[in-house]
Amino acid sequence: MKNIKYIFPLFIVMVLIQWFIPMKMVWDNEAILRNGNVYKFKTAPVDPTDIFRGKYVHLSFDVETLKVQNAKAFRYGDKVFLTIVKNQNGYASIKRVSTDVPNDDYDYIKAEINYVKAEKQQIVVRFPFERFYMEESLALPAEKAHRKSMKRSNSKTYAIVKVLDGNSLVEEVMIDDKPIRDVALESVEK
């Protein structure tokens, strides 16, 4: 019977923890969206049958493959820090790859090694923002619009990514400077 008096307080603590963890995750993501620096990551073509998985767009980026000094020093799954800058066209580019948190004033992204091309002194990284979630009813029209834009050589397809203290979130995917949702809605209305 003595143990019963501890059950209710433990239950309350458990409930509070279950509420705290998801709220903390939402709070952290909102902080990135409010205070993060904006970068445009140019998307790269991917296998059209793998663009969508359910309610999200699978994104691939043209800066995923990086030239490094010693590719053999990296292994699949290694955590890396990518120092990013804006190039002359306004798109994000990778200035440096490091296994330690950068201590300069540049923004950086936490990423993971996807695979190593040792013979070419290259690594391929997996960005933490490779998915863009959207309304399911717009998924198919958005997929078709994305495929069509990737086939046109003059098309500009990119993701607007917010970066804050190594954390990053996709804010929007753009096709020719229009949000992908708007492009998908236009194709549905036709």
JSON list of C-alpha atoms in Angstrom, two decimals, residues 25-167:
[
{"chain": "A", "resi": 25, "resn": "MET", "atom": "CA", "xyz": [10.94, 19.58, -30.81]},
{"chain": "A", "resi": 26, "resn": "VAL", "atom": "CA", "xyz": [8.27, 21.92, -32.18]},
{"chain": "A", "resi": 27, "resn": "TRP", "atom": "CA", "xyz": [9.76, 24.86, -30.25]},
{"chain": "A", "resi": 28, "resn": "ASP", "atom": "CA", "xyz": [13.25, 24.17, -31.65]},
{"chain": "A", "resi": 29, "resn": "ASN", "atom": "CA", "xyz": [11.96, 23.93, -35.24]},
{"chain": "A", "resi": 30, "resn": "GLU", "atom": "CA", "xyz": [9.98, 27.15, -34.85]},
{"chain": "A", "resi": 31, "resn": "ALA", "atom": "CA", "xyz": [13.12, 28.88, -33.54]},
{"chain": "A", "resi": 32, "resn": "ILE", "atom": "CA", "xyz": [14.98, 27.83, -36.69]},
{"chain": "A", "resi": 33, "resn": "LEU", "atom": "CA", "xyz": [12.18, 29.13, -38.92]},
{"chain": "A", "resi": 34, "resn": "ARG", "atom": "CA", "xyz": [11.97, 32.45, -37.02]},
{"chain": "A", "resi": 35, "resn": "ASN", "atom": "CA", "xyz": [15.67, 33.14, -36.50]},
{"chain": "A", "resi": 36, "resn": "GLY", "atom": "CA", "xyz": [17.56, 31.03, -39.05]},
{"chain": "A", "resi": 37, "resn": "ASN", "atom": "CA", "xyz": [19.54, 32.41, -41.96]},
{"chain": "A", "resi": 38, "resn": "VAL", "atom": "CA", "xyz": [18.08, 31.73, -45.42]},
{"chain": "A", "resi": 39, "resn": "TYR", "atom": "CA", "xyz": [19.93, 29.67, -48.05]},
{"chain": "A", "resi": 40, "resn": "LYS", "atom": "CA", "xyz": [18.76, 28.46, -51.45]},
{"chain": "A", "resi": 41, "resn": "PHE", "atom": "CA", "xyz": [19.86, 24.91, -52.23]},
{"chain": "A", "resi": 42, "resn": "LYS", "atom": "CA", "xyz": [19.58, 24.07, -55.91]},
{"chain": "A", "resi": 43, "resn": "THR", "atom": "CA", "xyz": [17.87, 20.71, -56.35]},
{"chain": "A", "resi": 44, "resn": "ALA", "atom": "CA", "xyz": [19.25, 17.98, -58.57]},
{"chain": "A", "resi": 45, "resn": "PRO", "atom": "CA", "xyz": [17.30, 15.49, -60.67]},
{"chain": "A", "resi": 46, "resn": "VAL", "atom": "CA", "xyz": [16.36, 12.23, -58.98]},
{"chain": "A", "resi": 47, "resn": "ASP", "atom": "CA", "xyz": [14.72, 9.05, -60.21]},
{"chain": "A", "resi": 48, "resn": "PRO", "atom": "CA", "xyz": [11.15, 10.19, -61.01]},
{"chain": "A", "resi": 49, "resn": "THR", "atom": "CA", "xyz": [9.67, 7.11, -59.40]},
{"chain": "A", "resi": 50, "resn": "ASP", "atom": "CA", "xyz": [11.32, 8.04, -56.10]},
{"chain": "A", "resi": 51, "resn": "ILE", "atom": "CA", "xyz": [10.42, 11.74, -55.87]},
{"chain": "A", "resi": 52, "resn": "PHE", "atom": "CA", "xyz": [7.43, 11.20, -53.62]},
{"chain": "A", "resi": 53, "resn": "ARG", "atom": "CA", "xyz": [6.93, 8.76, -50.81]},
{"chain": "A", "resi": 54, "resn": "GLY", "atom": "CA", "xyz": [3.55, 9.43, -49.35]},
{"chain": "A", "resi": 55, "resn": "LYS", "atom": "CA", "xyz": [3.03, 13.07, -48.45]},
{"chain": "A", "resi": 56, "resn": "TYR", "atom": "CA", "xyz": [6.51, 14.44, -49.01]},
{"chain": "A", "resi": 57, "resn": "VAL", "atom": "CA", "xyz": [8.83, 15.41, -51.80]},
{"chain": "A", "resi": 58, "resn": "HIS", "atom": "CA", "xyz": [12.17, 13.61, -51.73]},
{"chain": "A", "resi": 59, "resn": "LEU", "atom": "CA", "xyz": [14.83, 16.23, -52.48]},
{"chain": "A", "resi": 60, "resn": "SER", "atom": "CA", "xyz": [18.27, 15.74, -53.92]},
{"chain": "A", "resi": 61, "resn": "PHE", "atom": "CA", "xyz": [20.75, 18.61, -54.17]},
{"chain": "A", "resi": 62, "resn": "ASP", "atom": "CA", "xyz": [23.54, 19.44, -56.58]},
{"chain": "A", "resi": 63, "resn": "VAL", "atom": "CA", "xyz": [25.97, 20.13, -53.69]},
{"chain": "A", "resi": 64, "resn": "GLU", "atom": "CA", "xyz": [25.66, 16.64, -52.16]},
{"chain": "A", "resi": 65, "resn": "THR", "atom": "CA", "xyz": [28.83, 15.40, -53.88]},
{"chain": "A", "resi": 66, "resn": "LEU", "atom": "CA", "xyz": [31.90, 17.12, -52.46]},
{"chain": "A", "resi": 67, "resn": "LYS", "atom": "CA", "xyz": [35.57, 17.06, -53.36]},
{"chain": "A", "resi": 68, "resn": "VAL", "atom": "CA", "xyz": [37.79, 16.44, -50.31]},
{"chain": "A", "resi": 69, "resn": "GLN", "atom": "CA", "xyz": [41.53, 16.08, -49.66]},
{"chain": "A", "resi": 70, "resn": "ASN", "atom": "CA", "xyz": [41.44, 12.58, -48.19]},
{"chain": "A", "resi": 71, "resn": "ALA", "atom": "CA", "xyz": [38.24, 10.70, -48.96]},
{"chain": "A", "resi": 72, "resn": "LYS", "atom": "CA", "xyz": [39.59, 7.54, -47.28]},
{"chain": "A", "resi": 73, "resn": "ALA", "atom": "CA", "xyz": [39.39, 9.34, -43.92]},
{"chain": "A", "resi": 74, "resn": "PHE", "atom": "CA", "xyz": [35.59, 9.30, -44.16]},
{"chain": "A", "resi": 75, "resn": "ARG", "atom": "CA", "xyz": [33.24, 6.36, -43.66]},
{"chain": "A", "resi": 76, "resn": "TYR", "atom": "CA", "xyz": [29.58, 5.72, -44.37]},
{"chain": "A", "resi": 77, "resn": "GLY", "atom": "CA", "xyz": [27.45, 7.15, -41.56]},
{"chain": "A", "resi": 78, "resn": "ASP", "atom": "CA", "xyz": [30.11, 9.55, -40.22]},
{"chain": "A", "resi": 79, "resn": "LYS", "atom": "CA", "xyz": [28.68, 12.80, -38.87]},
{"chain": "A", "resi": 80, "resn": "VAL", "atom": "CA", "xyz": [30.16, 15.87, -40.56]},
{"chain": "A", "resi": 81, "resn": "PHE", "atom": "CA", "xyz": [29.71, 19.63, -40.37]},
{"chain": "A", "resi": 82, "resn": "LEU", "atom": "CA", "xyz": [29.34, 21.51, -43.65]},
{"chain": "A", "resi": 83, "resn": "THR", "atom": "CA", "xyz": [30.28, 25.19, -43.61]},
{"chain": "A", "resi": 84, "resn": "ILE", "atom": "CA", "xyz": [27.99, 26.97, -46.07]},
{"chain": "A", "resi": 85, "resn": "VAL", "atom": "CA", "xyz": [28.19, 30.23, -47.96]},
{"chain": "A", "resi": 86, "resn": "LYS", "atom": "CA", "xyz": [26.20, 31.84, -50.74]},
{"chain": "A", "resi": 87, "resn": "ASN", "atom": "CA", "xyz": [27.79, 31.72, -54.19]},
{"chain": "A", "resi": 88, "resn": "GLN", "atom": "CA", "xyz": [27.67, 34.52, -56.78]},
{"chain": "A", "resi": 89, "resn": "ASN", "atom": "CA", "xyz": [24.27, 33.27, -58.02]},
{"chain": "A", "resi": 90, "resn": "GLY", "atom": "CA", "xyz": [22.75, 33.36, -54.52]},
{"chain": "A", "resi": 91, "resn": "TYR", "atom": "CA", "xyz": [22.69, 29.60, -54.04]},
{"chain": "A", "resi": 92, "resn": "ALA", "atom": "CA", "xyz": [24.26, 27.75, -51.15]},
{"chain": "A", "resi": 93, "resn": "SER", "atom": "CA", "xyz": [27.64, 26.16, -51.64]},
{"chain": "A", "resi": 94, "resn": "ILE", "atom": "CA", "xyz": [29.83, 24.15, -49.31]},
{"chain": "A", "resi": 95, "resn": "LYS", "atom": "CA", "xyz": [32.99, 25.96, -48.23]},
{"chain": "A", "resi": 96, "resn": "ARG", "atom": "CA", "xyz": [34.42, 23.29, -45.92]},
{"chain": "A", "resi": 97, "resn": "VAL", "atom": "CA", "xyz": [33.75, 19.78, -44.59]},
{"chain": "A", "resi": 98, "resn": "SER", "atom": "CA", "xyz": [34.79, 19.04, -41.02]},
{"chain": "A", "resi": 99, "resn": "THR", "atom": "CA", "xyz": [34.35, 16.33, -38.43]},
{"chain": "A", "resi": 100, "resn": "ASP", "atom": "CA", "xyz": [34.34, 19.02, -35.71]},
{"chain": "A", "resi": 101, "resn": "VAL", "atom": "CA", "xyz": [31.92, 21.86, -35.09]},
{"chain": "A", "resi": 102, "resn": "PRO", "atom": "CA", "xyz": [33.26, 24.93, -36.96]},
{"chain": "A", "resi": 103, "resn": "ASN", "atom": "CA", "xyz": [34.40, 27.75, -34.70]},
{"chain": "A", "resi": 104, "resn": "ASP", "atom": "CA", "xyz": [34.18, 30.60, -37.21]},
{"chain": "A", "resi": 105, "resn": "ASP", "atom": "CA", "xyz": [31.33, 32.99, -38.01]},
{"chain": "A", "resi": 106, "resn": "TYR", "atom": "CA", "xyz": [29.96, 31.01, -40.96]},
{"chain": "A", "resi": 107, "resn": "ASP", "atom": "CA", "xyz": [26.72, 29.05, -40.83]},
{"chain": "A", "resi": 108, "resn": "TYR", "atom": "CA", "xyz": [27.06, 25.28, -40.86]},
{"chain": "A", "resi": 109, "resn": "ILE", "atom": "CA", "xyz": [24.84, 22.23, -41.27]},
{"chain": "A", "resi": 110, "resn": "LYS", "atom": "CA", "xyz": [25.10, 18.88, -39.53]},
{"chain": "A", "resi": 111, "resn": "ALA", "atom": "CA", "xyz": [25.08, 16.12, -42.15]},
{"chain": "A", "resi": 112, "resn": "GLU", "atom": "CA", "xyz": [25.98, 12.48, -42.60]},
{"chain": "A", "resi": 113, "resn": "ILE", "atom": "CA", "xyz": [28.25, 10.67, -45.07]},
{"chain": "A", "resi": 114, "resn": "ASN", "atom": "CA", "xyz": [26.07, 8.73, -47.51]},
{"chain": "A", "resi": 115, "resn": "TYR", "atom": "CA", "xyz": [28.97, 7.14, -49.36]},
{"chain": "A", "resi": 116, "resn": "VAL", "atom": "CA", "xyz": [32.62, 7.67, -50.25]},
{"chain": "A", "resi": 117, "resn": "LYS", "atom": "CA", "xyz": [34.15, 7.75, -53.74]},
{"chain": "A", "resi": 118, "resn": "ALA", "atom": "CA", "xyz": [37.75, 7.25, -52.63]},
{"chain": "A", "resi": 119, "resn": "GLU", "atom": "CA", "xyz": [39.15, 6.90, -56.17]},
{"chain": "A", "resi": 120, "resn": "LYS", "atom": "CA", "xyz": [37.74, 10.35, -57.09]},
{"chain": "A", "resi": 121, "resn": "GLN", "atom": "CA", "xyz": [38.50, 11.96, -53.69]},
{"chain": "A", "resi": 122, "resn": "GLN", "atom": "CA", "xyz": [34.79, 12.68, -53.23]},
{"chain": "A", "resi": 123, "resn": "ILE", "atom": "CA", "xyz": [32.20, 12.14, -50.56]},
{"chain": "A", "resi": 124, "resn": "VAL", "atom": "CA", "xyz": [28.43, 12.21, -50.93]},
{"chain": "A", "resi": 125, "resn": "VAL", "atom": "CA", "xyz": [26.56, 13.66, -47.98]},
{"chain": "A", "resi": 126, "resn": "ARG", "atom": "CA", "xyz": [22.98, 13.20, -46.81]},
{"chain": "A", "resi": 127, "resn": "PHE", "atom": "CA", "xyz": [21.41, 16.46, -45.76]},
{"chain": "A", "resi": 128, "resn": "PRO", "atom": "CA", "xyz": [18.98, 16.40, -42.84]},
{"chain": "A", "resi": 129, "resn": "PHE", "atom": "CA", "xyz": [16.40, 18.22, -44.98]},
{"chain": "A", "resi": 130, "resn": "GLU", "atom": "CA", "xyz": [15.90, 15.78, -47.83]},
{"chain": "A", "resi": 131, "resn": "ARG", "atom": "CA", "xyz": [12.12, 15.66, -47.32]},
{"chain": "A", "resi": 132, "resn": "PHE", "atom": "CA", "xyz": [9.56, 18.39, -47.92]},
{"chain": "A", "resi": 133, "resn": "TYR", "atom": "CA", "xyz": [6.15, 17.56, -46.52]},
{"chain": "A", "resi": 134, "resn": "MET", "atom": "CA", "xyz": [3.03, 18.85, -48.20]},
{"chain": "A", "resi": 135, "resn": "GLU", "atom": "CA", "xyz": [-0.69, 18.29, -48.52]},
{"chain": "A", "resi": 136, "resn": "GLU", "atom": "CA", "xyz": [-1.39, 14.84, -49.93]},
{"chain": "A", "resi": 137, "resn": "SER", "atom": "CA", "xyz": [-3.91, 16.04, -52.52]},
{"chain": "A", "resi": 138, "resn": "LEU", "atom": "CA", "xyz": [-1.20, 18.18, -54.13]},
{"chain": "A", "resi": 139, "resn": "ALA", "atom": "CA", "xyz": [1.48, 15.47, -54.10]},
{"chain": "A", "resi": 140, "resn": "LEU", "atom": "CA", "xyz": [0.89, 14.07, -57.58]},
{"chain": "A", "resi": 141, "resn": "PRO", "atom": "CA", "xyz": [0.54, 17.46, -59.33]},
{"chain": "A", "resi": 142, "resn": "ALA", "atom": "CA", "xyz": [3.65, 18.68, -57.49]},
{"chain": "A", "resi": 143, "resn": "GLU", "atom": "CA", "xyz": [5.55, 15.55, -58.53]},
{"chain": "A", "resi": 144, "resn": "LYS", "atom": "CA", "xyz": [4.64, 16.13, -62.17]},
{"chain": "A", "resi": 145, "resn": "ALA", "atom": "CA", "xyz": [5.59, 19.82, -61.97]},
{"chain": "A", "resi": 146, "resn": "HIS", "atom": "CA", "xyz": [8.93, 18.94, -60.38]},
{"chain": "A", "resi": 147, "resn": "ARG", "atom": "CA", "xyz": [9.71, 16.32, -63.04]},
{"chain": "A", "resi": 148, "resn": "LYS", "atom": "CA", "xyz": [8.78, 18.73, -65.82]},
{"chain": "A", "resi": 149, "resn": "SER", "atom": "CA", "xyz": [10.94, 21.51, -64.38]},
{"chain": "A", "resi": 150, "resn": "MET", "atom": "CA", "xyz": [13.95, 19.19, -63.98]},
{"chain": "A", "resi": 151, "resn": "LYS", "atom": "CA", "xyz": [13.75, 18.35, -67.71]},
{"chain": "A", "resi": 152, "resn": "ARG", "atom": "CA", "xyz": [13.91, 22.02, -68.76]},
{"chain": "A", "resi": 153, "resn": "SER", "atom": "CA", "xyz": [17.45, 23.35, -68.88]},
{"chain": "A", "resi": 154, "resn": "ASN", "atom": "CA", "xyz": [16.38, 26.92, -68.11]},
{"chain": "A", "resi": 155, "resn": "SER", "atom": "CA", "xyz": [14.24, 25.99, -65.10]},
{"chain": "A", "resi": 156, "resn": "LYS", "atom": "CA", "xyz": [15.25, 27.04, -61.59]},
{"chain": "A", "resi": 157, "resn": "THR", "atom": "CA", "xyz": [14.26, 24.49, -58.96]},
{"chain": "A", "resi": 158, "resn": "TYR", "atom": "CA", "xyz": [15.55, 25.00, -55.43]},
{"chain": "A", "resi": 159, "resn": "ALA", "atom": "CA", "xyz": [14.71, 24.59, -51.76]},
{"chain": "A", "resi": 160, "resn": "ILE", "atom": "CA", "xyz": [14.69, 27.52, -49.36]},
{"chain": "A", "resi": 161, "resn": "VAL", "atom": "CA", "xyz": [16.42, 26.24, -46.23]},
{"chain": "A", "resi": 162, "resn": "LYS", "atom": "CA", "xyz": [16.71, 28.03, -42.90]},
{"chain": "A", "resi": 163, "resn": "VAL", "atom": "CA", "xyz": [19.88, 27.37, -40.89]},
{"chain": "A", "resi": 164, "resn": "LEU", "atom": "CA", "xyz": [20.54, 28.13, -37.22]},
{"chain": "A", "resi": 165, "resn": "ASP", "atom": "CA", "xyz": [23.38, 26.75, -35.08]},
{"chain": "A", "resi": 166, "resn": "GLY", "atom": "CA", "xyz": [23.90, 23.69, -37.29]},
{"chain": "A", "resi": 167, "resn": "ASN", "atom": "CA", "xyz": [20.21, 22.83, -37.45]}
]
